[in-house]
JSON list of C-alpha atoms in Angstrom, two decimals:
[
{"chain": "A", "resi": 192, "resn": "SER", "atom": "CA", "xyz": [8.27, -11.39, -3.86]},
{"chain": "A", "resi": 193, "resn": "ALA", "atom": "CA", "xyz": [8.54, -12.15, -0.14]},
{"chain": "A", "resi": 194, "resn": "VAL", "atom": "CA", "xyz": [6.50, -13.85, 2.53]},
{"chain": "A", "resi": 195, "resn": "ILE", "atom": "CA", "xyz": [5.61, -11.33, 5.19]},
{"chain": "A", "resi": 196, "resn": "SER", "atom": "CA", "xyz": [3.80, -12.14, 8.40]},
{"chain": "A", "resi": 197, "resn": "GLN", "atom": "CA", "xyz": [2.38, -9.89, 11.07]},
{"chain": "A", "resi": 198, "resn": "LYS", "atom": "CA", "xyz": [1.39, -10.58, 14.64]},
{"chain": "A", "resi": 199, "resn": "PRO", "atom": "CA", "xyz": [-1.18, -10.15, 15.97]},
{"chain": "A", "resi": 200, "resn": "SER", "atom": "CA", "xyz": [-3.63, -10.27, 13.10]},
{"chain": "A", "resi": 201, "resn": "ARG", "atom": "CA", "xyz": [-6.12, -8.34, 15.18]},
{"chain": "A", "resi": 202, "resn": "ASP", "atom": "CA", "xyz": [-6.54, -7.07, 18.71]},
{"chain": "A", "resi": 203, "resn": "ILE", "atom": "CA", "xyz": [-8.97, -5.15, 20.85]},
{"chain": "A", "resi": 204, "resn": "CYS", "atom": "CA", "xyz": [-7.25, -2.91, 23.36]},
{"chain": "A", "resi": 205, "resn": "GLN", "atom": "CA", "xyz": [-8.28, -0.53, 26.07]},
{"chain": "A", "resi": 206, "resn": "ARG", "atom": "CA", "xyz": [-7.66, 3.16, 25.98]},
{"chain": "A", "resi": 207, "resn": "GLY", "atom": "CA", "xyz": [-4.31, 4.16, 27.50]},
{"chain": "A", "resi": 208, "resn": "THR", "atom": "CA", "xyz": [-2.57, 0.86, 26.88]},
{"chain": "A", "resi": 209, "resn": "SER", "atom": "CA", "xyz": [0.11, 0.01, 24.30]},
{"chain": "A", "resi": 210, "resn": "LEU", "atom": "CA", "xyz": [0.31, -2.67, 21.63]},
{"chain": "A", "resi": 211, "resn": "THR", "atom": "CA", "xyz": [3.39, -3.94, 19.84]},
{"chain": "A", "resi": 212, "resn": "ILE", "atom": "CA", "xyz": [2.95, -5.28, 16.33]},
{"chain": "A", "resi": 213, "resn": "GLN", "atom": "CA", "xyz": [5.53, -7.61, 14.86]},
{"chain": "A", "resi": 214, "resn": "CYS", "atom": "CA", "xyz": [6.52, -7.93, 11.22]},
{"chain": "A", "resi": 215, "resn": "GLN", "atom": "CA", "xyz": [8.60, -10.86, 9.99]},
{"chain": "A", "resi": 216, "resn": "VAL", "atom": "CA", "xyz": [10.01, -11.33, 6.48]},
{"chain": "A", "resi": 217, "resn": "ASP", "atom": "CA", "xyz": [11.34, -14.55, 5.05]},
{"chain": "A", "resi": 218, "resn": "SER", "atom": "CA", "xyz": [14.35, -12.85, 3.45]},
{"chain": "A", "resi": 219, "resn": "GLN", "atom": "CA", "xyz": [16.78, -10.11, 4.37]},
{"chain": "A", "resi": 220, "resn": "VAL", "atom": "CA", "xyz": [15.62, -6.66, 3.38]},
{"chain": "A", "resi": 221, "resn": "THR", "atom": "CA", "xyz": [17.16, -3.28, 3.90]},
{"chain": "A", "resi": 222, "resn": "MET", "atom": "CA", "xyz": [14.06, -1.18, 4.10]},
{"chain": "A", "resi": 223, "resn": "MET", "atom": "CA", "xyz": [10.83, -1.86, 5.91]},
{"chain": "A", "resi": 224, "resn": "PHE", "atom": "CA", "xyz": [7.86, 0.45, 6.14]},
{"chain": "A", "resi": 225, "resn": "TRP", "atom": "CA", "xyz": [4.93, 0.88, 8.46]},
{"chain": "A", "resi": 226, "resn": "TYR", "atom": "CA", "xyz": [1.59, 2.19, 7.24]},
{"chain": "A", "resi": 227, "resn": "ARG", "atom": "CA", "xyz": [-1.68, 3.08, 8.87]},
{"chain": "A", "resi": 228, "resn": "GLN", "atom": "CA", "xyz": [-5.02, 2.57, 7.18]},
{"chain": "A", "resi": 229, "resn": "GLN", "atom": "CA", "xyz": [-7.84, 4.23, 9.06]},
{"chain": "A", "resi": 230, "resn": "PRO", "atom": "CA", "xyz": [-11.35, 2.83, 8.55]},
{"chain": "A", "resi": 231, "resn": "GLY", "atom": "CA", "xyz": [-12.48, 3.32, 4.97]},
{"chain": "A", "resi": 232, "resn": "GLN", "atom": "CA", "xyz": [-9.36, 5.28, 4.13]},
{"chain": "A", "resi": 233, "resn": "SER", "atom": "CA", "xyz": [-6.23, 4.85, 2.08]},
{"chain": "A", "resi": 234, "resn": "LEU", "atom": "CA", "xyz": [-2.77, 4.03, 3.38]},
{"chain": "A", "resi": 235, "resn": "THR", "atom": "CA", "xyz": [-0.58, 6.59, 5.09]},
{"chain": "A", "resi": 236, "resn": "LEU", "atom": "CA", "xyz": [3.10, 6.02, 5.68]},
{"chain": "A", "resi": 237, "resn": "ILE", "atom": "CA", "xyz": [4.04, 6.21, 9.35]},
{"chain": "A", "resi": 238, "resn": "ALA", "atom": "CA", "xyz": [7.77, 5.61, 9.13]},
{"chain": "A", "resi": 239, "resn": "THR", "atom": "CA", "xyz": [10.62, 3.94, 7.30]},
{"chain": "A", "resi": 240, "resn": "ALA", "atom": "CA", "xyz": [12.76, 1.51, 9.29]},
{"chain": "A", "resi": 241, "resn": "ASN", "atom": "CA", "xyz": [16.31, 0.69, 8.26]},
{"chain": "A", "resi": 242, "resn": "GLN", "atom": "CA", "xyz": [18.31, -1.87, 10.16]},
{"chain": "A", "resi": 243, "resn": "GLY", "atom": "CA", "xyz": [20.89, -0.30, 12.42]},
{"chain": "A", "resi": 244, "resn": "SER", "atom": "CA", "xyz": [19.52, 3.22, 12.37]},
{"chain": "A", "resi": 245, "resn": "GLU", "atom": "CA", "xyz": [16.68, 5.23, 13.81]},
{"chain": "A", "resi": 246, "resn": "ALA", "atom": "CA", "xyz": [13.39, 5.08, 11.99]},
{"chain": "A", "resi": 247, "resn": "THR", "atom": "CA", "xyz": [12.44, 8.04, 9.85]},
{"chain": "A", "resi": 248, "resn": "TYR", "atom": "CA", "xyz": [8.97, 9.35, 10.66]},
{"chain": "A", "resi": 249, "resn": "GLU", "atom": "CA", "xyz": [6.57, 11.11, 8.35]},
{"chain": "A", "resi": 250, "resn": "SER", "atom": "CA", "xyz": [4.92, 14.37, 9.19]},
{"chain": "A", "resi": 251, "resn": "GLY", "atom": "CA", "xyz": [2.24, 13.87, 11.81]},
{"chain": "A", "resi": 252, "resn": "PHE", "atom": "CA", "xyz": [3.83, 10.81, 13.38]},
{"chain": "A", "resi": 253, "resn": "VAL", "atom": "CA", "xyz": [6.25, 10.91, 16.31]},
{"chain": "A", "resi": 254, "resn": "ILE", "atom": "CA", "xyz": [8.55, 8.38, 17.91]},
{"chain": "A", "resi": 255, "resn": "ASP", "atom": "CA", "xyz": [6.98, 8.71, 21.35]},
{"chain": "A", "resi": 256, "resn": "LYS", "atom": "CA", "xyz": [3.63, 7.61, 19.99]},
{"chain": "A", "resi": 257, "resn": "PHE", "atom": "CA", "xyz": [4.88, 5.02, 17.46]},
{"chain": "A", "resi": 258, "resn": "PRO", "atom": "CA", "xyz": [8.26, 3.68, 18.56]},
{"chain": "A", "resi": 259, "resn": "ILE", "atom": "CA", "xyz": [9.79, 1.31, 16.02]},
{"chain": "A", "resi": 260, "resn": "SER", "atom": "CA", "xyz": [12.50, -1.28, 16.39]},
{"chain": "A", "resi": 261, "resn": "ARG", "atom": "CA", "xyz": [14.53, -2.89, 13.61]},
{"chain": "A", "resi": 262, "resn": "PRO", "atom": "CA", "xyz": [16.94, -5.31, 15.30]},
{"chain": "A", "resi": 263, "resn": "ASN", "atom": "CA", "xyz": [17.87, -7.24, 12.15]},
{"chain": "A", "resi": 264, "resn": "LEU", "atom": "CA", "xyz": [17.23, -7.50, 8.43]},
{"chain": "A", "resi": 265, "resn": "THR", "atom": "CA", "xyz": [14.15, -9.72, 8.73]},
{"chain": "A", "resi": 266, "resn": "PHE", "atom": "CA", "xyz": [12.20, -8.26, 11.62]},
{"chain": "A", "resi": 267, "resn": "SER", "atom": "CA", "xyz": [10.62, -5.05, 12.85]},
{"chain": "A", "resi": 268, "resn": "THR", "atom": "CA", "xyz": [8.13, -3.96, 15.48]},
{"chain": "A", "resi": 269, "resn": "LEU", "atom": "CA", "xyz": [5.79, -1.01, 15.71]},
{"chain": "A", "resi": 270, "resn": "THR", "atom": "CA", "xyz": [4.34, -0.01, 19.05]},
{"chain": "A", "resi": 271, "resn": "VAL", "atom": "CA", "xyz": [1.18, 2.04, 19.31]},
{"chain": "A", "resi": 272, "resn": "SER", "atom": "CA", "xyz": [1.51, 3.79, 22.65]},
{"chain": "A", "resi": 273, "resn": "ASN", "atom": "CA", "xyz": [-1.07, 5.27, 25.00]},
{"chain": "A", "resi": 274, "resn": "MET", "atom": "CA", "xyz": [-3.83, 4.29, 22.64]},
{"chain": "A", "resi": 275, "resn": "SER", "atom": "CA", "xyz": [-7.04, 6.19, 22.05]},
{"chain": "A", "resi": 276, "resn": "PRO", "atom": "CA", "xyz": [-10.06, 5.23, 19.90]},
{"chain": "A", "resi": 277, "resn": "GLU", "atom": "CA", "xyz": [-8.59, 7.39, 17.11]},
{"chain": "A", "resi": 278, "resn": "ASP", "atom": "CA", "xyz": [-5.78, 4.83, 16.80]},
{"chain": "A", "resi": 279, "resn": "SER", "atom": "CA", "xyz": [-8.25, 2.19, 15.66]},
{"chain": "A", "resi": 280, "resn": "SER", "atom": "CA", "xyz": [-6.89, 1.25, 12.24]},
{"chain": "A", "resi": 281, "resn": "ILE", "atom": "CA", "xyz": [-5.24, -1.42, 10.19]},
{"chain": "A", "resi": 282, "resn": "TYR", "atom": "CA", "xyz": [-1.49, -1.28, 10.54]},
{"chain": "A", "resi": 283, "resn": "LEU", "atom": "CA", "xyz": [0.54, -2.76, 7.70]},
{"chain": "A", "resi": 284, "resn": "CYS", "atom": "CA", "xyz": [4.20, -3.38, 7.26]},
{"chain": "A", "resi": 285, "resn": "SER", "atom": "CA", "xyz": [5.83, -3.57, 3.86]},
{"chain": "A", "resi": 286, "resn": "VAL", "atom": "CA", "xyz": [9.24, -4.32, 2.45]},
{"chain": "A", "resi": 287, "resn": "ASP", "atom": "CA", "xyz": [11.13, -2.98, -0.51]},
{"chain": "A", "resi": 288, "resn": "LEU", "atom": "CA", "xyz": [12.78, -5.80, -2.43]},
{"chain": "A", "resi": 289, "resn": "SER", "atom": "CA", "xyz": [13.97, -4.11, -5.56]},
{"chain": "A", "resi": 290, "resn": "GLY", "atom": "CA", "xyz": [14.17, -0.38, -4.95]},
{"chain": "A", "resi": 291, "resn": "TYR", "atom": "CA", "xyz": [10.81, 0.33, -6.47]},
{"chain": "A", "resi": 292, "resn": "GLU", "atom": "CA", "xyz": [8.32, -2.32, -5.38]},
{"chain": "A", "resi": 293, "resn": "GLN", "atom": "CA", "xyz": [6.77, -2.76, -1.99]},
{"chain": "A", "resi": 294, "resn": "TYR", "atom": "CA", "xyz": [5.21, -5.96, -0.75]},
{"chain": "A", "resi": 295, "resn": "PHE", "atom": "CA", "xyz": [2.83, -5.87, 2.15]},
{"chain": "A", "resi": 296, "resn": "GLY", "atom": "CA", "xyz": [2.10, -7.98, 5.16]},
{"chain": "A", "resi": 297, "resn": "PRO", "atom": "CA", "xyz": [-1.45, -9.09, 5.92]},
{"chain": "A", "resi": 298, "resn": "GLY", "atom": "CA", "xyz": [-2.06, -6.22, 8.33]},
{"chain": "A", "resi": 299, "resn": "THR", "atom": "CA", "xyz": [-3.04, -5.93, 11.97]},
{"chain": "A", "resi": 300, "resn": "ARG", "atom": "CA", "xyz": [-6.55, -4.74, 12.72]},
{"chain": "A", "resi": 301, "resn": "LEU", "atom": "CA", "xyz": [-6.51, -2.70, 15.93]},
{"chain": "A", "resi": 302, "resn": "THR", "atom": "CA", "xyz": [-9.64, -1.64, 17.76]},
{"chain": "A", "resi": 303, "resn": "VAL", "atom": "CA", "xyz": [-9.30, 0.66, 20.76]},
{"chain": "A", "resi": 304, "resn": "THR", "atom": "CA", "xyz": [-12.22, 0.83, 23.16]},
{"chain": "B", "resi": 631, "resn": "ALA", "atom": "CA", "xyz": [4.20, 17.06, -3.27]},
{"chain": "B", "resi": 632, "resn": "GLN", "atom": "CA", "xyz": [2.82, 14.21, -5.28]},
{"chain": "B", "resi": 633, "resn": "THR", "atom": "CA", "xyz": [-0.90, 13.54, -5.12]},
{"chain": "B", "resi": 634, "resn": "VAL", "atom": "CA", "xyz": [-2.88, 10.63, -6.45]},
{"chain": "B", "resi": 635, "resn": "THR", "atom": "CA", "xyz": [-6.56, 10.94, -7.28]},
{"chain": "B", "resi": 636, "resn": "GLN", "atom": "CA", "xyz": [-9.04, 8.16, -7.80]},
{"chain": "B", "resi": 637, "resn": "SER", "atom": "CA", "xyz": [-12.33, 9.77, -8.70]},
{"chain": "B", "resi": 638, "resn": "GLN", "atom": "CA", "xyz": [-14.47, 6.64, -8.59]},
{"chain": "B", "resi": 639, "resn": "PRO", "atom": "CA", "xyz": [-15.20, 5.61, -5.00]},
{"chain": "B", "resi": 640, "resn": "GLU", "atom": "CA", "xyz": [-17.21, 2.59, -6.11]},
{"chain": "B", "resi": 641, "resn": "MET", "atom": "CA", "xyz": [-17.73, 0.62, -9.29]},
{"chain": "B", "resi": 642, "resn": "SER", "atom": "CA", "xyz": [-19.42, -2.59, -10.24]},
{"chain": "B", "resi": 643, "resn": "VAL", "atom": "CA", "xyz": [-19.13, -4.91, -13.21]},
{"chain": "B", "resi": 644, "resn": "GLN", "atom": "CA", "xyz": [-20.78, -8.09, -14.35]},
{"chain": "B", "resi": 645, "resn": "GLU", "atom": "CA", "xyz": [-18.75, -11.24, -14.27]},
{"chain": "B", "resi": 646, "resn": "ALA", "atom": "CA", "xyz": [-16.83, -11.79, -17.52]},
{"chain": "B", "resi": 647, "resn": "GLU", "atom": "CA", "xyz": [-17.19, -8.13, -18.51]},
{"chain": "B", "resi": 648, "resn": "THR", "atom": "CA", "xyz": [-14.45, -5.50, -18.72]},
{"chain": "B", "resi": 649, "resn": "VAL", "atom": "CA", "xyz": [-14.05, -2.60, -16.33]},
{"chain": "B", "resi": 650, "resn": "THR", "atom": "CA", "xyz": [-11.67, 0.37, -16.22]},
{"chain": "B", "resi": 651, "resn": "LEU", "atom": "CA", "xyz": [-10.60, 2.11, -13.04]},
{"chain": "B", "resi": 652, "resn": "SER", "atom": "CA", "xyz": [-9.30, 5.66, -13.29]},
{"chain": "B", "resi": 653, "resn": "CYS", "atom": "CA", "xyz": [-6.31, 7.27, -11.64]},
{"chain": "B", "resi": 654, "resn": "THR", "atom": "CA", "xyz": [-4.66, 10.62, -12.13]},
{"chain": "B", "resi": 655, "resn": "TYR", "atom": "CA", "xyz": [-1.64, 11.99, -10.39]},
{"chain": "B", "resi": 656, "resn": "ASP", "atom": "CA", "xyz": [0.18, 15.25, -10.00]},
{"chain": "B", "resi": 657, "resn": "THR", "atom": "CA", "xyz": [3.94, 15.48, -10.09]},
{"chain": "B", "resi": 658, "resn": "SER", "atom": "CA", "xyz": [6.76, 17.57, -11.48]},
{"chain": "B", "resi": 659, "resn": "GLU", "atom": "CA", "xyz": [9.05, 14.55, -11.59]},
{"chain": "B", "resi": 660, "resn": "ASN", "atom": "CA", "xyz": [10.06, 12.86, -14.81]},
{"chain": "B", "resi": 661, "resn": "ASN", "atom": "CA", "xyz": [11.20, 9.53, -13.36]},
{"chain": "B", "resi": 662, "resn": "TYR", "atom": "CA", "xyz": [8.76, 7.59, -11.24]},
{"chain": "B", "resi": 663, "resn": "TYR", "atom": "CA", "xyz": [6.77, 4.40, -10.89]},
{"chain": "B", "resi": 664, "resn": "LEU", "atom": "CA", "xyz": [3.06, 3.81, -10.82]},
{"chain": "B", "resi": 665, "resn": "PHE", "atom": "CA", "xyz": [1.29, 0.86, -9.27]},
{"chain": "B", "resi": 666, "resn": "TRP", "atom": "CA", "xyz": [-2.10, -0.68, -8.84]},
{"chain": "B", "resi": 667, "resn": "TYR", "atom": "CA", "xyz": [-2.65, -2.61, -5.63]},
{"chain": "B", "resi": 668, "resn": "LYS", "atom": "CA", "xyz": [-5.62, -4.78, -4.80]},
{"chain": "B", "resi": 669, "resn": "GLN", "atom": "CA", "xyz": [-6.95, -5.14, -1.25]},
{"chain": "B", "resi": 670, "resn": "PRO", "atom": "CA", "xyz": [-9.60, -7.86, -0.91]},
{"chain": "B", "resi": 671, "resn": "PRO", "atom": "CA", "xyz": [-11.67, -8.24, 2.26]},
{"chain": "B", "resi": 672, "resn": "SER", "atom": "CA", "xyz": [-8.79, -10.22, 3.75]},
{"chain": "B", "resi": 673, "resn": "ARG", "atom": "CA", "xyz": [-7.04, -6.78, 3.77]},
{"chain": "B", "resi": 674, "resn": "GLN", "atom": "CA", "xyz": [-3.85, -8.19, 2.24]},
{"chain": "B", "resi": 675, "resn": "MET", "atom": "CA", "xyz": [-2.41, -5.62, -0.15]},
{"chain": "B", "resi": 676, "resn": "ILE", "atom": "CA", "xyz": [-1.51, -7.36, -3.39]},
{"chain": "B", "resi": 677, "resn": "LEU", "atom": "CA", "xyz": [0.55, -5.79, -6.15]},
{"chain": "B", "resi": 678, "resn": "VAL", "atom": "CA", "xyz": [-1.42, -6.08, -9.37]},
{"chain": "B", "resi": 679, "resn": "ILE", "atom": "CA", "xyz": [0.71, -4.25, -11.89]},
{"chain": "B", "resi": 680, "resn": "ARG", "atom": "CA", "xyz": [3.59, -1.80, -12.16]},
{"chain": "B", "resi": 681, "resn": "GLN", "atom": "CA", "xyz": [4.50, 0.82, -14.75]},
{"chain": "B", "resi": 682, "resn": "GLU", "atom": "CA", "xyz": [7.81, 2.63, -15.10]},
{"chain": "B", "resi": 683, "resn": "ALA", "atom": "CA", "xyz": [7.33, 6.18, -16.31]},
{"chain": "B", "resi": 684, "resn": "TYR", "atom": "CA", "xyz": [10.21, 5.94, -18.78]},
{"chain": "B", "resi": 685, "resn": "LYS", "atom": "CA", "xyz": [8.51, 3.08, -20.62]},
{"chain": "B", "resi": 686, "resn": "GLN", "atom": "CA", "xyz": [6.05, 4.04, -23.29]},
{"chain": "B", "resi": 687, "resn": "GLN", "atom": "CA", "xyz": [4.62, 0.56, -23.59]},
{"chain": "B", "resi": 688, "resn": "ASN", "atom": "CA", "xyz": [1.68, -0.10, -21.33]},
{"chain": "B", "resi": 689, "resn": "ALA", "atom": "CA", "xyz": [2.20, -2.82, -18.75]},
{"chain": "B", "resi": 690, "resn": "THR", "atom": "CA", "xyz": [0.11, -5.99, -18.96]},
{"chain": "B", "resi": 691, "resn": "GLU", "atom": "CA", "xyz": [-0.32, -8.84, -16.48]},
{"chain": "B", "resi": 692, "resn": "ASN", "atom": "CA", "xyz": [-2.72, -11.49, -17.76]},
{"chain": "B", "resi": 693, "resn": "ARG", "atom": "CA", "xyz": [-6.23, -9.97, -17.48]},
{"chain": "B", "resi": 694, "resn": "PHE", "atom": "CA", "xyz": [-4.90, -6.70, -16.09]},
{"chain": "B", "resi": 695, "resn": "SER", "atom": "CA", "xyz": [-3.54, -3.92, -18.26]},
{"chain": "B", "resi": 696, "resn": "VAL", "atom": "CA", "xyz": [-2.94, -0.22, -17.88]},
{"chain": "B", "resi": 697, "resn": "ASN", "atom": "CA", "xyz": [-3.39, 2.81, -20.05]},
{"chain": "B", "resi": 698, "resn": "PHE", "atom": "CA", "xyz": [-0.52, 5.08, -19.11]},
{"chain": "B", "resi": 699, "resn": "GLN", "atom": "CA", "xyz": [-0.75, 8.60, -20.48]},
{"chain": "B", "resi": 700, "resn": "LYS", "atom": "CA", "xyz": [2.30, 10.42, -19.15]},
{"chain": "B", "resi": 701, "resn": "ALA", "atom": "CA", "xyz": [1.49, 13.83, -20.58]},
{"chain": "B", "resi": 702, "resn": "ALA", "atom": "CA", "xyz": [-2.02, 13.67, -19.16]},
{"chain": "B", "resi": 703, "resn": "LYS", "atom": "CA", "xyz": [-0.73, 12.15, -15.91]},
{"chain": "B", "resi": 704, "resn": "SER", "atom": "CA", "xyz": [-3.28, 9.42, -16.18]},
{"chain": "B", "resi": 705, "resn": "PHE", "atom": "CA", "xyz": [-2.89, 5.76, -15.21]},
{"chain": "B", "resi": 706, "resn": "SER", "atom": "CA", "xyz": [-6.04, 3.68, -15.62]},
{"chain": "B", "resi": 707, "resn": "LEU", "atom": "CA", "xyz": [-6.41, -0.03, -14.91]},
{"chain": "B", "resi": 708, "resn": "LYS", "atom": "CA", "xyz": [-8.41, -2.28, -17.21]},
{"chain": "B", "resi": 709, "resn": "ILE", "atom": "CA", "xyz": [-9.62, -5.62, -15.92]},
{"chain": "B", "resi": 710, "resn": "SER", "atom": "CA", "xyz": [-10.79, -7.97, -18.64]},
{"chain": "B", "resi": 711, "resn": "ASP", "atom": "CA", "xyz": [-12.99, -11.01, -18.16]},
{"chain": "B", "resi": 712, "resn": "SER", "atom": "CA", "xyz": [-13.81, -9.91, -14.61]},
{"chain": "B", "resi": 713, "resn": "GLN", "atom": "CA", "xyz": [-14.00, -12.66, -12.02]},
{"chain": "B", "resi": 714, "resn": "LEU", "atom": "CA", "xyz": [-15.74, -12.79, -8.66]},
{"chain": "B", "resi": 715, "resn": "GLY", "atom": "CA", "xyz": [-12.33, -12.91, -7.01]},
{"chain": "B", "resi": 716, "resn": "ASP", "atom": "CA", "xyz": [-11.55, -9.50, -8.43]},
{"chain": "B", "resi": 717, "resn": "THR", "atom": "CA", "xyz": [-13.94, -7.97, -5.92]},
{"chain": "B", "resi": 718, "resn": "ALA", "atom": "CA", "xyz": [-11.72, -5.73, -3.79]},
{"chain": "B", "resi": 719, "resn": "MET", "atom": "CA", "xyz": [-10.52, -2.21, -3.09]},
{"chain": "B", "resi": 720, "resn": "TYR", "atom": "CA", "xyz": [-8.09, -1.05, -5.74]},
{"chain": "B", "resi": 721, "resn": "PHE", "atom": "CA", "xyz": [-5.47, 1.53, -4.91]},
{"chain": "B", "resi": 722, "resn": "CYS", "atom": "CA", "xyz": [-3.41, 3.50, -7.37]},
{"chain": "B", "resi": 723, "resn": "ALA", "atom": "CA", "xyz": [0.03, 4.44, -6.04]},
{"chain": "B", "resi": 724, "resn": "PHE", "atom": "CA", "xyz": [2.91, 6.71, -7.07]},
{"chain": "B", "resi": 725, "resn": "LEU", "atom": "CA", "xyz": [6.56, 6.32, -6.19]},
{"chain": "B", "resi": 726, "resn": "LYS", "atom": "CA", "xyz": [9.18, 8.86, -7.10]},
{"chain": "B", "resi": 727, "resn": "TYR", "atom": "CA", "xyz": [12.42, 7.42, -8.45]},
{"chain": "B", "resi": 728, "resn": "ASN", "atom": "CA", "xyz": [14.99, 6.79, -5.68]},
{"chain": "B", "resi": 729, "resn": "ASN", "atom": "CA", "xyz": [12.43, 7.58, -3.03]},
{"chain": "B", "resi": 730, "resn": "ASN", "atom": "CA", "xyz": [10.59, 5.40, -0.55]},
{"chain": "B", "resi": 731, "resn": "ASP", "atom": "CA", "xyz": [7.51, 7.49, 0.13]},
{"chain": "B", "resi": 732, "resn": "MET", "atom": "CA", "xyz": [4.77, 5.73, -1.80]},
{"chain": "B", "resi": 733, "resn": "ARG", "atom": "CA", "xyz": [1.64, 7.83, -2.19]},
{"chain": "B", "resi": 734, "resn": "PHE", "atom": "CA", "xyz": [-1.70, 6.13, -2.48]},
{"chain": "B", "resi": 735, "resn": "GLY", "atom": "CA", "xyz": [-5.00, 7.25, -3.91]},
{"chain": "B", "resi": 736, "resn": "ALA", "atom": "CA", "xyz": [-8.21, 7.01, -1.90]},
{"chain": "B", "resi": 737, "resn": "GLY", "atom": "CA", "xyz": [-9.15, 3.74, -3.54]},
{"chain": "B", "resi": 738, "resn": "THR", "atom": "CA", "xyz": [-11.96, 2.38, -5.69]},
{"chain": "B", "resi": 739, "resn": "ARG", "atom": "CA", "xyz": [-14.20, -0.33, -4.35]},
{"chain": "B", "resi": 740, "resn": "LEU", "atom": "CA", "xyz": [-14.91, -2.78, -7.17]},
{"chain": "B", "resi": 741, "resn": "THR", "atom": "CA", "xyz": [-17.69, -5.31, -6.96]},
{"chain": "B", "resi": 742, "resn": "VAL", "atom": "CA", "xyz": [-17.96, -8.08, -9.52]},
{"chain": "B", "resi": 743, "resn": "LYS", "atom": "CA", "xyz": [-21.52, -9.32, -9.79]},
{"chain": "B", "resi": 744, "resn": "PRO", "atom": "CA", "xyz": [-22.42, -12.87, -10.82]}
]
């Protein structure tokens, strides 16, 4: 397994602003993932982030709204841009250690007012 | 596309009893992985158990075991000797072989009662 941390753990933001969420892993990993979990819902994959290349976004998610950085093998950021109340969710990062298992960070609870 | 269905939105069980959570999935793939994740109120997603589709033997991790029926595309989770700490949302997940897009079910909220 891996130790994965996320910052911030929670935040309350105003409509129209942006928030950057950080994900740090205690070991080098090739693939990192960002998920959104809307209130009372399951997880939906936003994008896959490989170090040294552009993130790959899933249908319904665009880079302008959710820009992702992956500067090295232990770190990634997800920005939620121009936020609206509909962006209120838990955002989770995960890492793939073995090609078929994902381990998750503790999540960031975002509330947009 | 692969879909994962958890038909039990909520379940409850008495402490020390056994409970089974259901999961079915739809796929045309032959090679894939199935998972059960636990999400307690702390919201940390915790991997409970994993099953490789090519293995006929059901996976077991201490009090947690699965009943994997590949032909029926069914993947249920049995929790034995339920403990209060088992109270959580449980998500069934599907991952196609050599693919990174993990698909999750809607989740089952399990409450263990003292």
